Tab-separated table of C-alpha atoms in Angstrom:
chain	number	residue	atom	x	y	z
A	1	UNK	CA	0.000	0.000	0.000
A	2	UNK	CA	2.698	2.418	0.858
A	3	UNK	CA	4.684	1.715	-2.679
A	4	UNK	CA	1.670	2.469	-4.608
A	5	UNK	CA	1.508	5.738	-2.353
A	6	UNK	CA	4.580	6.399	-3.302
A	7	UNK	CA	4.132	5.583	-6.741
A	8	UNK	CA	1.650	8.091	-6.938
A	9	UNK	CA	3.140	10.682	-5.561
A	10	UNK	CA	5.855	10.580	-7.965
A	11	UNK	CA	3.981	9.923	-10.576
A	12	UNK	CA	0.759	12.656	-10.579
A	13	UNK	CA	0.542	12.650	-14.330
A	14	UNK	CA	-0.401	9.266	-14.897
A	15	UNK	CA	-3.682	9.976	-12.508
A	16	UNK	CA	-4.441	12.829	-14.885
A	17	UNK	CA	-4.008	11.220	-17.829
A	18	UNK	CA	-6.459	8.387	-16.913
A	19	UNK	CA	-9.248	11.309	-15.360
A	20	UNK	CA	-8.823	13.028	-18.489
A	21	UNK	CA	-9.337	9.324	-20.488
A	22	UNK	CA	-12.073	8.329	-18.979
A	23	UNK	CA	-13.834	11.974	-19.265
A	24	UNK	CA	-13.476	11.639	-22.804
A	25	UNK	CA	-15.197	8.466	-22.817
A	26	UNK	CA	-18.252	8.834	-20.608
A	27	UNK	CA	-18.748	12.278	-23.268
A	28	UNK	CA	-18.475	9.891	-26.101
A	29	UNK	CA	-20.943	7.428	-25.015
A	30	UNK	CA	-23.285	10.560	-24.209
A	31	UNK	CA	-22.827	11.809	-26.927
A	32	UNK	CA	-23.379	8.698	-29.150
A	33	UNK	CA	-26.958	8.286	-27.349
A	34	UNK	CA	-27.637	11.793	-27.732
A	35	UNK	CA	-26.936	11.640	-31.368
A	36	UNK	CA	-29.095	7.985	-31.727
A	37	UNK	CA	-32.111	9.222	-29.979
A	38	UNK	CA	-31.803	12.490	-32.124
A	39	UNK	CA	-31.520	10.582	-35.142
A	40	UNK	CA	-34.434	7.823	-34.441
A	41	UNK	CA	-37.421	10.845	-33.979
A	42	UNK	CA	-36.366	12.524	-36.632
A	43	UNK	CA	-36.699	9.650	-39.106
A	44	UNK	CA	-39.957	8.927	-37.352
A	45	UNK	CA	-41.211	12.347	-37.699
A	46	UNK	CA	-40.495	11.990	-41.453
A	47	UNK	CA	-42.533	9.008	-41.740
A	48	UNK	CA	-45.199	10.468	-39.717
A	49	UNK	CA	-45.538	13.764	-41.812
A	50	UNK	CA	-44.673	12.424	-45.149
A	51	UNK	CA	-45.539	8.937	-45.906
A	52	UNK	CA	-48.406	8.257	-43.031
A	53	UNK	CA	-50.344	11.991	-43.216
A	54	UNK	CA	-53.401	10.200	-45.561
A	55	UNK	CA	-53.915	7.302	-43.138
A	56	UNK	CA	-53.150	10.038	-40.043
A	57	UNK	CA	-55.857	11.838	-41.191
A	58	UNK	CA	-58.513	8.955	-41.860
A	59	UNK	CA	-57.581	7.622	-38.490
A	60	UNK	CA	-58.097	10.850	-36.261
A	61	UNK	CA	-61.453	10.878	-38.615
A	62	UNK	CA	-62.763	7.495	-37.132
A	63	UNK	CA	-62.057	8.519	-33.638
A	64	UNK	CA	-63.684	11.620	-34.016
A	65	UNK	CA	-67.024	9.030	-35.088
A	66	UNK	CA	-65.871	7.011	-32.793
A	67	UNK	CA	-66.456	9.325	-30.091
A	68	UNK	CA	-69.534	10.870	-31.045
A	69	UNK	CA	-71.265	7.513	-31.508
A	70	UNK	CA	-70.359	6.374	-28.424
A	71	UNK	CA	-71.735	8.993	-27.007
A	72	UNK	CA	-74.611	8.852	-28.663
A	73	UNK	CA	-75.242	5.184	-27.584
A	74	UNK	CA	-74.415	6.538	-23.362
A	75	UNK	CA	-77.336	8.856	-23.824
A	76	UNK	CA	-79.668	6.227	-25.494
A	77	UNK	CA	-78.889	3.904	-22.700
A	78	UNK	CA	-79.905	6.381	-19.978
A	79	UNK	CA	-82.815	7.415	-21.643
A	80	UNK	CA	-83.786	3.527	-22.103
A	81	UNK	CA	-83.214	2.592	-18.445
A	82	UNK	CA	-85.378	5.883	-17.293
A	83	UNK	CA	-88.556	4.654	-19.384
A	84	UNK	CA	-88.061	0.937	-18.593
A	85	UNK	CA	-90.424	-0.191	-21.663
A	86	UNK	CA	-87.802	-1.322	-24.065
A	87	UNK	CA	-84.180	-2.635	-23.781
A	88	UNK	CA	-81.485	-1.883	-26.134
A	89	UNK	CA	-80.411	-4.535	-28.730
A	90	UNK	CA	-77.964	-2.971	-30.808
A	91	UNK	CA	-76.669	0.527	-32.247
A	92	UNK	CA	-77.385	0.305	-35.864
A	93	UNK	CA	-75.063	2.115	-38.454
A	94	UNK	CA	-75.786	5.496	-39.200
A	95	UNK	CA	-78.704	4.715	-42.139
A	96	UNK	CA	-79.930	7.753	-42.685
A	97	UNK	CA	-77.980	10.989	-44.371
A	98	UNK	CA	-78.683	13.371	-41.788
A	99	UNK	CA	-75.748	14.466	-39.841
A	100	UNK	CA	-75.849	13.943	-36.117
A	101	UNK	CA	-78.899	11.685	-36.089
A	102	UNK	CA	-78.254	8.234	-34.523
A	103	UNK	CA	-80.404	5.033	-35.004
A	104	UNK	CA	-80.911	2.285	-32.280
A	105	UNK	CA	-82.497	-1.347	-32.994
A	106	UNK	CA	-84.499	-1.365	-28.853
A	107	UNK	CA	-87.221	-4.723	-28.341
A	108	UNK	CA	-90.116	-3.708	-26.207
A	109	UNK	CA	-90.530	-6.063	-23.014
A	110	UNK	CA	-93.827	-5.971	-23.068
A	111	UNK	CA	-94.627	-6.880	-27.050
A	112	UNK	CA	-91.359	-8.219	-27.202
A	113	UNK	CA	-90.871	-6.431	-30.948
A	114	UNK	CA	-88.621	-4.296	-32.321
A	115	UNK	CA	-88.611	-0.846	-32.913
A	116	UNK	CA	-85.970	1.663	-34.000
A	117	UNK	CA	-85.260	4.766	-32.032
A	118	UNK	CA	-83.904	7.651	-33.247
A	119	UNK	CA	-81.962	10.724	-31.693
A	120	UNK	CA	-81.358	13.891	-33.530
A	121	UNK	CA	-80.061	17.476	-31.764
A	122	UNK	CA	-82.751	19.867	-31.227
A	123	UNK	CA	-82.789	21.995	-34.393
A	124	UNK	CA	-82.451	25.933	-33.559
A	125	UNK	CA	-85.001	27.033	-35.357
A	126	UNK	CA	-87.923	25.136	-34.247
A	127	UNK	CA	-91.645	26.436	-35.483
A	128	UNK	CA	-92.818	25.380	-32.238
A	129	UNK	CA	-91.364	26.579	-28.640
A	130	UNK	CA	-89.208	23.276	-26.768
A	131	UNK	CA	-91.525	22.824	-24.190
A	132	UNK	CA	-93.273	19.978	-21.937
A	133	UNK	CA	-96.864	21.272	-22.763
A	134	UNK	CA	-95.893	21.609	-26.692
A	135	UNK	CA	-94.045	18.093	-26.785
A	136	UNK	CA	-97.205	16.051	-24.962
A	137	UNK	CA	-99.750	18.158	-28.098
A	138	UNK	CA	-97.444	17.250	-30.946
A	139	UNK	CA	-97.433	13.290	-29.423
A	140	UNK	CA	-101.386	13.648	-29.141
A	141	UNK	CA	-101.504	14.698	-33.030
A	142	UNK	CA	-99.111	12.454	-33.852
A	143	UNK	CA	-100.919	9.490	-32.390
A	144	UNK	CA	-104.407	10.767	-33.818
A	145	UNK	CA	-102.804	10.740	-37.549
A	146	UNK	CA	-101.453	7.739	-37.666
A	147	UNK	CA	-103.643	5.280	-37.190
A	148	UNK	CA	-106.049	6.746	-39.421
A	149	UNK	CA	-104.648	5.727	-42.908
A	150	UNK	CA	-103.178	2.794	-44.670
A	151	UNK	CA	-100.234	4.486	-46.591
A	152	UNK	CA	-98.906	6.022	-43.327
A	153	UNK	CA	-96.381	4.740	-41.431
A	154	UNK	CA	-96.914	4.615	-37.749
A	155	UNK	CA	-94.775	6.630	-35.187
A	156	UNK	CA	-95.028	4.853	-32.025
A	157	UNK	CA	-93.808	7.796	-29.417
A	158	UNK	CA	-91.989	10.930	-30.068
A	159	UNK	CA	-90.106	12.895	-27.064
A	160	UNK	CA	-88.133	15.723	-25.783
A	161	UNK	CA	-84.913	15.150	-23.917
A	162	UNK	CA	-84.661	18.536	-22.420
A	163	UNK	CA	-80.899	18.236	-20.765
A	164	UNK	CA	-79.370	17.266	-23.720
A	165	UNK	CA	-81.761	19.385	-26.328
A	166	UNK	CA	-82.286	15.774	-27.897
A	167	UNK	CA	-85.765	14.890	-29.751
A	168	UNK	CA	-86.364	10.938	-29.665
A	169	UNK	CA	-88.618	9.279	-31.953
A	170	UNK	CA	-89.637	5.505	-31.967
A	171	UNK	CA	-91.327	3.480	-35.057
A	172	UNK	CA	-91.389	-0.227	-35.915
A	173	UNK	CA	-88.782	-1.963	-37.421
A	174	UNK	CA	-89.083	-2.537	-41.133
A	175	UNK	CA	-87.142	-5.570	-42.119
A	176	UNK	CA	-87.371	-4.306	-45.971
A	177	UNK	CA	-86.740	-1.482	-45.057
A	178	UNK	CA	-87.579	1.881	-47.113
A	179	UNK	CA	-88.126	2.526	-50.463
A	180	UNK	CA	-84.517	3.236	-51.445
A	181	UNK	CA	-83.356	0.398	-50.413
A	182	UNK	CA	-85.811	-1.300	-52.473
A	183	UNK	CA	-84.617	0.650	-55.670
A	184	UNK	CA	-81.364	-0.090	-54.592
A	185	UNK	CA	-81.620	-3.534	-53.540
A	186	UNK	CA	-79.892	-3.037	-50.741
A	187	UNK	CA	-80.068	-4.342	-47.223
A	188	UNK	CA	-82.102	-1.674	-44.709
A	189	UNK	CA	-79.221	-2.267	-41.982
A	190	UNK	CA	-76.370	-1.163	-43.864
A	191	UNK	CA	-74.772	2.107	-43.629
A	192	UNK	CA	-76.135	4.838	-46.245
A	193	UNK	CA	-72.616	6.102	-47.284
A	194	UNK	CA	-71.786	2.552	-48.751
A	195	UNK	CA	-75.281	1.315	-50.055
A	196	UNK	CA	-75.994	4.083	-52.583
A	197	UNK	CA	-73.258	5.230	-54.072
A	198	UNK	CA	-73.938	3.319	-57.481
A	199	UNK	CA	-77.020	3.540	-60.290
A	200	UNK	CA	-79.660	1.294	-60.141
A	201	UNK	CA	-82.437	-0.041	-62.497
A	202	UNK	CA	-85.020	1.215	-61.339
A	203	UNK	CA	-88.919	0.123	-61.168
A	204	UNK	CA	-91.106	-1.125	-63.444
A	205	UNK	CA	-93.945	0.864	-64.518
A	206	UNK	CA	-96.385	-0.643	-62.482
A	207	UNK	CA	-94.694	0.046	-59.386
A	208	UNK	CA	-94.098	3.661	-60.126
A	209	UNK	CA	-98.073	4.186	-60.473
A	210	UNK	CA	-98.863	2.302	-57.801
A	211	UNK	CA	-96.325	3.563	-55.059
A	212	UNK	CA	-96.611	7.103	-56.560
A	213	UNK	CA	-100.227	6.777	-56.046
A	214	UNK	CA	-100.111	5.614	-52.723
A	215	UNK	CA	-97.522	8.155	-51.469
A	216	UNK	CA	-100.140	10.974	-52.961
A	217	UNK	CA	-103.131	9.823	-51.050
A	218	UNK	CA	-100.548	9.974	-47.782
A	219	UNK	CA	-99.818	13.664	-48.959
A	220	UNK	CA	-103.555	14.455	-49.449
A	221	UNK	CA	-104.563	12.971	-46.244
A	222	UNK	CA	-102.101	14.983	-44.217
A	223	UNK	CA	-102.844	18.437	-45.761
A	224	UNK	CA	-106.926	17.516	-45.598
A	225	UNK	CA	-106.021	16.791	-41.194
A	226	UNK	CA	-104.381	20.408	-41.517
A	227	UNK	CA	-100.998	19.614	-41.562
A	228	UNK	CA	-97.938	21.811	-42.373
A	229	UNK	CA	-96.126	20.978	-45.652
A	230	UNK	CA	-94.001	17.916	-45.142
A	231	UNK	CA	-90.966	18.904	-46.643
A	232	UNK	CA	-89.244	15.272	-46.127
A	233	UNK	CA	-90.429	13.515	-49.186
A	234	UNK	CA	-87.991	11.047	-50.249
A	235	UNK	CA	-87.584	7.489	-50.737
A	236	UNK	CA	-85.352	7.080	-47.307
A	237	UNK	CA	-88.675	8.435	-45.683
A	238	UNK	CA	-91.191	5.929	-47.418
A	239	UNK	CA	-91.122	2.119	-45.856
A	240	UNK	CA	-92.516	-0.766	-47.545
A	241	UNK	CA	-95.066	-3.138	-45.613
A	242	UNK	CA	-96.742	-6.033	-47.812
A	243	UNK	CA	-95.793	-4.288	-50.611
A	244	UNK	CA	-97.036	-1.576	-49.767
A	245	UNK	CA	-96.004	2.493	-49.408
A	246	UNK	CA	-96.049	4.271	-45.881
A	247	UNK	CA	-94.567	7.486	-46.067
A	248	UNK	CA	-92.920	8.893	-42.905
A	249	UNK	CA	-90.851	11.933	-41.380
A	250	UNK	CA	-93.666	13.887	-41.106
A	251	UNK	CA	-93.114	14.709	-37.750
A	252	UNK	CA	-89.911	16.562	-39.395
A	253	UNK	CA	-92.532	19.845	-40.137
A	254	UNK	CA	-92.764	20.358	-36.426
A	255	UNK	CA	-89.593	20.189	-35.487
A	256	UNK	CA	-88.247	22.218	-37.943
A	257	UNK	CA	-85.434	20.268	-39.435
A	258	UNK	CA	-84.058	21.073	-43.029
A	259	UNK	CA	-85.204	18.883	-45.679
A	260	UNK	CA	-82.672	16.913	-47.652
A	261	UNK	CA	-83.501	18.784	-50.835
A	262	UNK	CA	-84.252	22.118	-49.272
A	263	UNK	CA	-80.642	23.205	-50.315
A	264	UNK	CA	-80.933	22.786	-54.290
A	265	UNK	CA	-84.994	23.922	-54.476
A	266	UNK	CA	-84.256	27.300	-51.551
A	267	UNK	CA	-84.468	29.578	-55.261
A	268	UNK	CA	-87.402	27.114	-56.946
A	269	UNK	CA	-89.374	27.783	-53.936
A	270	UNK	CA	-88.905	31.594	-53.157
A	271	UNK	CA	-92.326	32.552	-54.212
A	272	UNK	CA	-93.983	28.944	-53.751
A	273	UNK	CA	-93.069	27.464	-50.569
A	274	UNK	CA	-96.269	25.126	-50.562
A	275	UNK	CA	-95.112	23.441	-53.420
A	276	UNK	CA	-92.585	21.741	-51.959
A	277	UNK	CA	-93.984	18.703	-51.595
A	278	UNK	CA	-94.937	18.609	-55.115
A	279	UNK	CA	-90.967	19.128	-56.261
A	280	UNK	CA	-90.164	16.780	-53.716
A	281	UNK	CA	-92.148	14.108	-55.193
A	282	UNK	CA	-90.987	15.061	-58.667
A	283	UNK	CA	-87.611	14.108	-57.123
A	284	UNK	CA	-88.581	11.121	-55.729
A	285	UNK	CA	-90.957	9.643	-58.847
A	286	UNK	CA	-87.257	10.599	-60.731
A	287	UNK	CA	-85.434	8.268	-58.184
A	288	UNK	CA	-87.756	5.194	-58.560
A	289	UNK	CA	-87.263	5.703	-62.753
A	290	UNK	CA	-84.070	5.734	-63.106
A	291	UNK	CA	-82.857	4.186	-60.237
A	292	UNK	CA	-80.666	7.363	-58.767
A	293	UNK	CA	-81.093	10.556	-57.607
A	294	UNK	CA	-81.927	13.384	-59.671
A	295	UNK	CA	-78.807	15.735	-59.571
A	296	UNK	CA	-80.175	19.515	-60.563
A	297	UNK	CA	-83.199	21.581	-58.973
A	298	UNK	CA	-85.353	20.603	-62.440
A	299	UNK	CA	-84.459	18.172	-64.933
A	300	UNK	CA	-83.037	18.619	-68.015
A	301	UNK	CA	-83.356	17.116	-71.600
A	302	UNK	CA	-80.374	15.206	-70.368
A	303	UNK	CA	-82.362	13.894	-67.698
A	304	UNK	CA	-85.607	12.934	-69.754
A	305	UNK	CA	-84.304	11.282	-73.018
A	306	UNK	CA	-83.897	8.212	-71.649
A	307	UNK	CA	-87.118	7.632	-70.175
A	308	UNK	CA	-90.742	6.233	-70.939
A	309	UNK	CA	-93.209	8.852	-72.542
A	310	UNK	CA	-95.780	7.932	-69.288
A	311	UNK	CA	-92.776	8.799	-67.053
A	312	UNK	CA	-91.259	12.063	-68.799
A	313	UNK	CA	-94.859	13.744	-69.279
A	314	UNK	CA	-95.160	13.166	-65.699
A	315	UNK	CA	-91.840	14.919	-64.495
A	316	UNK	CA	-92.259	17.103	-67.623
A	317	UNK	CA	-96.055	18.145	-66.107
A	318	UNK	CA	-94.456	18.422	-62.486
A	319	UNK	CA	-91.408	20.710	-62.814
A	320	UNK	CA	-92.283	22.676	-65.878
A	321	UNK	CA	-95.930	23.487	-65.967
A	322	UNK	CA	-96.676	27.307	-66.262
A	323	UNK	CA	-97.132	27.002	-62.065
A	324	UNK	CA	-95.498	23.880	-60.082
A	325	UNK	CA	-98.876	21.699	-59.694
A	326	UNK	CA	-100.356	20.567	-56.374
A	327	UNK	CA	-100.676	17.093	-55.326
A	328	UNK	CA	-104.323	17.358	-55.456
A	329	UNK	CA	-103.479	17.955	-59.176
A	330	UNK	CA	-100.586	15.191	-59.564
A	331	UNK	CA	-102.708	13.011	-58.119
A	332	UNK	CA	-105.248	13.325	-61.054
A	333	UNK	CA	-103.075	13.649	-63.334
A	334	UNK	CA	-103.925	10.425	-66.180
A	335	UNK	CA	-100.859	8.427	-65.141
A	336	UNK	CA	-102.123	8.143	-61.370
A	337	UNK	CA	-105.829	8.790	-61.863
A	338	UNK	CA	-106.754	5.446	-63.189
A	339	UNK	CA	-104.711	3.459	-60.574
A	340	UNK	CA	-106.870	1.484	-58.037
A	341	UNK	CA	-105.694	1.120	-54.545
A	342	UNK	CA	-107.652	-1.825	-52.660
A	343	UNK	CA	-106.429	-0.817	-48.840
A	344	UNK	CA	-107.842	2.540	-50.018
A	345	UNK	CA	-111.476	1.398	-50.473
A	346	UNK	CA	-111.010	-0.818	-47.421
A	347	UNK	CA	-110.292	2.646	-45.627
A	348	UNK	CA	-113.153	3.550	-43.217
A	349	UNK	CA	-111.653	6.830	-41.411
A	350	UNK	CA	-112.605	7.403	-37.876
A	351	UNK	CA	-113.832	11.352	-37.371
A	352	UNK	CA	-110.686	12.828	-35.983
A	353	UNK	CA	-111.135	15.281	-32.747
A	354	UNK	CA	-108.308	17.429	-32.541
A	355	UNK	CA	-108.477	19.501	-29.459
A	356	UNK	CA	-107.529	23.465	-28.767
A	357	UNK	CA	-104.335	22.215	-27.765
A	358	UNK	CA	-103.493	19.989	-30.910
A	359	UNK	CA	-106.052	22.867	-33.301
A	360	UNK	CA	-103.171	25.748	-31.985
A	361	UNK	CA	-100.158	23.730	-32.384
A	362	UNK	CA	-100.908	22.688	-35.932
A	363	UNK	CA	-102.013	26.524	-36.349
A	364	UNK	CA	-98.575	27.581	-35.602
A	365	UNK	CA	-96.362	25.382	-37.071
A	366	UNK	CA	-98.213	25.872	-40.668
A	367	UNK	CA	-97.435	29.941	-40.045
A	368	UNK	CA	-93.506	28.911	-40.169
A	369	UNK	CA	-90.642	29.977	-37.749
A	370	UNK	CA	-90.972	31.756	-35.079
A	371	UNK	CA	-89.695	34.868	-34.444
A	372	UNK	CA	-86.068	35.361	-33.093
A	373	UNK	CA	-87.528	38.196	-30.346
A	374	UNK	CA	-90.054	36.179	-29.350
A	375	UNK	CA	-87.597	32.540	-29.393
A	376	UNK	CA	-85.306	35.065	-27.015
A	377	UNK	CA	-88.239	35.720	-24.684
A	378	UNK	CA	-89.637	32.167	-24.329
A	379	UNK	CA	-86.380	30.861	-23.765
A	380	UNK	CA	-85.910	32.836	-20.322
A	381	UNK	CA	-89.799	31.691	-19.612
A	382	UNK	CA	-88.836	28.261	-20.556
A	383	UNK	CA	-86.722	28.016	-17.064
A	384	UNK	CA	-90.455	28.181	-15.293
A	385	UNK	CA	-91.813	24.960	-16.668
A	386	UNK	CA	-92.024	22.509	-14.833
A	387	UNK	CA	-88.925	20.018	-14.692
A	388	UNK	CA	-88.513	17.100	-16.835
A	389	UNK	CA	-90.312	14.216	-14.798
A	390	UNK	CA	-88.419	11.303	-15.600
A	391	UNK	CA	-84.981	10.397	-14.360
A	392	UNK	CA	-81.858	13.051	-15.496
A	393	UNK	CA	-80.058	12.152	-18.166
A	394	UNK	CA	-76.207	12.738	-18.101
A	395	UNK	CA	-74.469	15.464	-20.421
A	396	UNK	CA	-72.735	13.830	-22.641
């Protein structure tokens, strides 16, 4: 021990040599890690940004849907356990075009059947004030219409969710589902961005006088009961049921959502807004034709060469008559005139009593939207109705 003391001492420069080896080292082997770490983000950056950006993108996409669906299916779950009638079998794909509308296959435990419940946001410019009072009238009205005639489609229960601003409305299951999907030949369950996006055949004649017939004498009862416009006439909206029509969505009036063609009609319609439904059948009786959607306001020559004379003097009469034709007038028109409907003369309507309630309510949703002083001052009166009596539903 002493010698190496010694050795040491006499020899200080060998000690600093080694300190100064050994410092060199440990700031190579830092620096080396440095440099590798360095080195593996940025060639994963470059992937990330250059070669994966596309599937990046489609990725945070999905979550986004994701997301919203589930919580979509959290509110329908809550609002199924606080009415206890019907139990949740499955979230269905999203089978309608509307954005933000969900669609839920639910079994009732009494009936055990299935029925499909749909949730859509409250729109903001509803024609009638989101109220408890307003919301038991329009279910009154809506159970007086429909089981009045054969060629409308039952809606078993509509509701407000007023936490969450949600409208829910539940009507049986079709298992052939709508229309489209019948001029499609597509399954009712699949998702509506994957089952329409080709050209069909369309229907044969027979059909098209026979469902356009029926889907007129739906029209013609509604407006006779006093109802507003419908504004939702399209094949999505019309379910077949032994092979027959049932037109839907006209609850839609009430609630003041935008129809699906309101965007490309808005000028057609400036100075005719009651003809809406007429153009809106136009579209449809195009649809079941040809087999696709018509893709202007009015057709054009383009659209018309290649179809029947019966069928292009009917489109021809619709959408370019001097004045856009009821569907009082449609309906007589000779292509549908002549068409017998046998659940029609079955028909034996039961006198419908509407009350004050349901009379006012139908009153003022046929005068339009309401005003945005008087939405302002209902809103802070809206905080004085009575609470929502069944269990709160989480925000989600």
């Amino acid at each position: 021990m002493g010698e190496f003391e010694n050795f040491i001492k006499s020899n200080v420069w060998v000690v600093v040599v080694v300190g100064i080896v050994l410092v060199v080292i440990i700031i190579l082997v830092v620096y080396c890690i440095c440099k590798c770490r360095h080195n593996a983000r940025y060639d994963y950056t470059a992937l990330h940004e250059d070669i994966a950006l596309p599937a990046k993108l489609e990725l945070e996409s999905k979550q986004r849907q994701n997301a919203v669906r589930e919580a979509a299916l959290l509110n329908c779950q809550y609002y199924l356990r606080s009415l206890g009638q019907y139990v949740l079998v499955d979230q269905m794909e999203d089978i309608g075009s509307r954005v933000g509308k969900h669609w839920f296959l639910i079994k009732d435990v009494q009936s055990r059947t299935e029925k499909v419940l749909s949730m859509v946001p409250k729109p903001h410019a509803m024609p009638m004030f989101f109220t408890a009072a307003n919301k038991k009238t329009l279910s009154e009205v809506m159970t007086a219409i429909q089981i009045q005639h054969p060629f409308i489609f039952p809606l078993h229960d509509i509701d407000f969710v007023f936490e969450q601003d949600l409208i829910v409305a539940i009507h049986p299951y079709s298992n052939k589902g709508s229309l489209k999907d019948l001029i499609y030949k597509t399954r009712c369950s699949e998702a509506y961005v994957s089952k329409y996006n080709f050209r069909s055949s369309g229907l044969p004649l027979q059909q098209l006088q026979t469902f356009g017939k029926q889907i007129l004498e739906a029209l013609l009862f509604l407006s006779e009961k006093g109802f507003p416009s419908h504004g939702h006439v399209h094949s999505g909206n019309v379910f077949i049921q032994n092979s027959v029509c049932r037109l839907a969505g006209y609850e839609n009036a009430f609630l003041g959502l935008e129809s699906k063609l309101e965007p490309i009609l808005k000028k057609k319609l400036r100075d005719s807004r009651d003809s809406i439904d007429s153009l809106c059948f136009g579209h449809l009786f195009y649809e079941m034709s040809r087999g696709f959607e018509l893709d202007t306001a009015f057709p054009e020559a383009r659209h018309l060469i290649k179809l029947t004379p019966h069928v292009a003097e009917v489109l021809n009469y619709i959408f370019h008559s001097e004045t856009i034709p009821s569907i009082q007038e449609i309906n007589q028109w000779s292509f549908f005139s002549p068409v017998i409907l046998p659940a029609l003369k079955l028909y034996n309507p039961v006198p419908i009593h509407f009350t004050s309630n349901m009379k006012a309510l139908l009153k003022s949703v046929k005068k339009g939207k309401l005003s945005s002083k008087k939405l302002k001052r209902k809103s802070s009166s809206e905080a004085e109705q009575p609470p929502y009596s069944k269990p709160g539903l989480p925000f989600v």
